Amino acid sequence: GLFSGRAQVGSDLLRNVLVESVEPTAFDMSFLSQVFNRLDYAAIGVLILGLALSGFSRFYQQVNSKPGRLASICVLGYFYLRWQIDVLSIPMKTDDYAKCWERVDFFRATRDVYLEFSCLVLTVFNMVLAKLRGDIECLQEQLKTKNA
């Protein structure tokens, strides 16, 4: 009847989980993906903190210096590369898209794309904010010397 089909599906799922968890893999991408994902969420926090510090303190001078710009460009390159890799790894919708785990994979991949793009935009915004604050400070000093 109705419950025997559900029991068969449940036992098939359990068998698939047990077989997949026992099979050795050379390289576990899901673990690596989780590590990078957590690092990216931490990076968003650091970038927002850097943005606040650059906007409301003298921290912009460190970001606008040559080592700060070099570090920002390296971070920008990292997020751009990760963004492009994540865009290329979005699973395409197929006829079997109705399966729950395929939807989860699709939405998880697009979430990662938005995360990387957000980090990329925050990095650019940090660089621009530091540069503009540096330019404003330079112009204010020029006005002070001109008026004095």
CSV table of C-alpha atoms in Angstrom, one decimal, residues 39-40 43-44 47 74-84 115-117 119-120 123:
chain,number,residue,atom,x,y,z
A,39,LEU,CA,36.3,32.0,5.5
A,40,ASP,CA,34.3,34.1,3.1
A,43,ALA,CA,35.9,38.1,5.3
A,44,ILE,CA,32.6,39.9,4.9
A,47,LEU,CA,35.6,44.0,5.2
A,74,CYS,CA,45.4,40.6,-3.7
A,75,VAL,CA,42.1,40.2,-1.8
A,76,LEU,CA,40.3,41.6,-4.8
A,77,GLY,CA,42.0,39.1,-7.1
A,78,TYR,CA,41.1,36.2,-4.7
A,79,PHE,CA,37.4,37.2,-4.6
A,80,TYR,CA,37.3,37.7,-8.4
A,81,LEU,CA,38.8,34.3,-9.0
A,82,ARG,CA,36.5,32.6,-6.5
A,83,TRP,CA,33.5,34.5,-8.0
A,84,GLN,CA,34.3,33.3,-11.5
A,115,LEU,CA,28.6,35.9,-1.3
A,116,GLU,CA,31.7,36.1,-3.5
A,117,PHE,CA,30.3,39.1,-5.4
A,119,CYS,CA,33.0,40.4,-0.9
A,120,LEU,CA,34.3,41.7,-4.3
A,123,THR,CA,36.7,45.2,-1.3
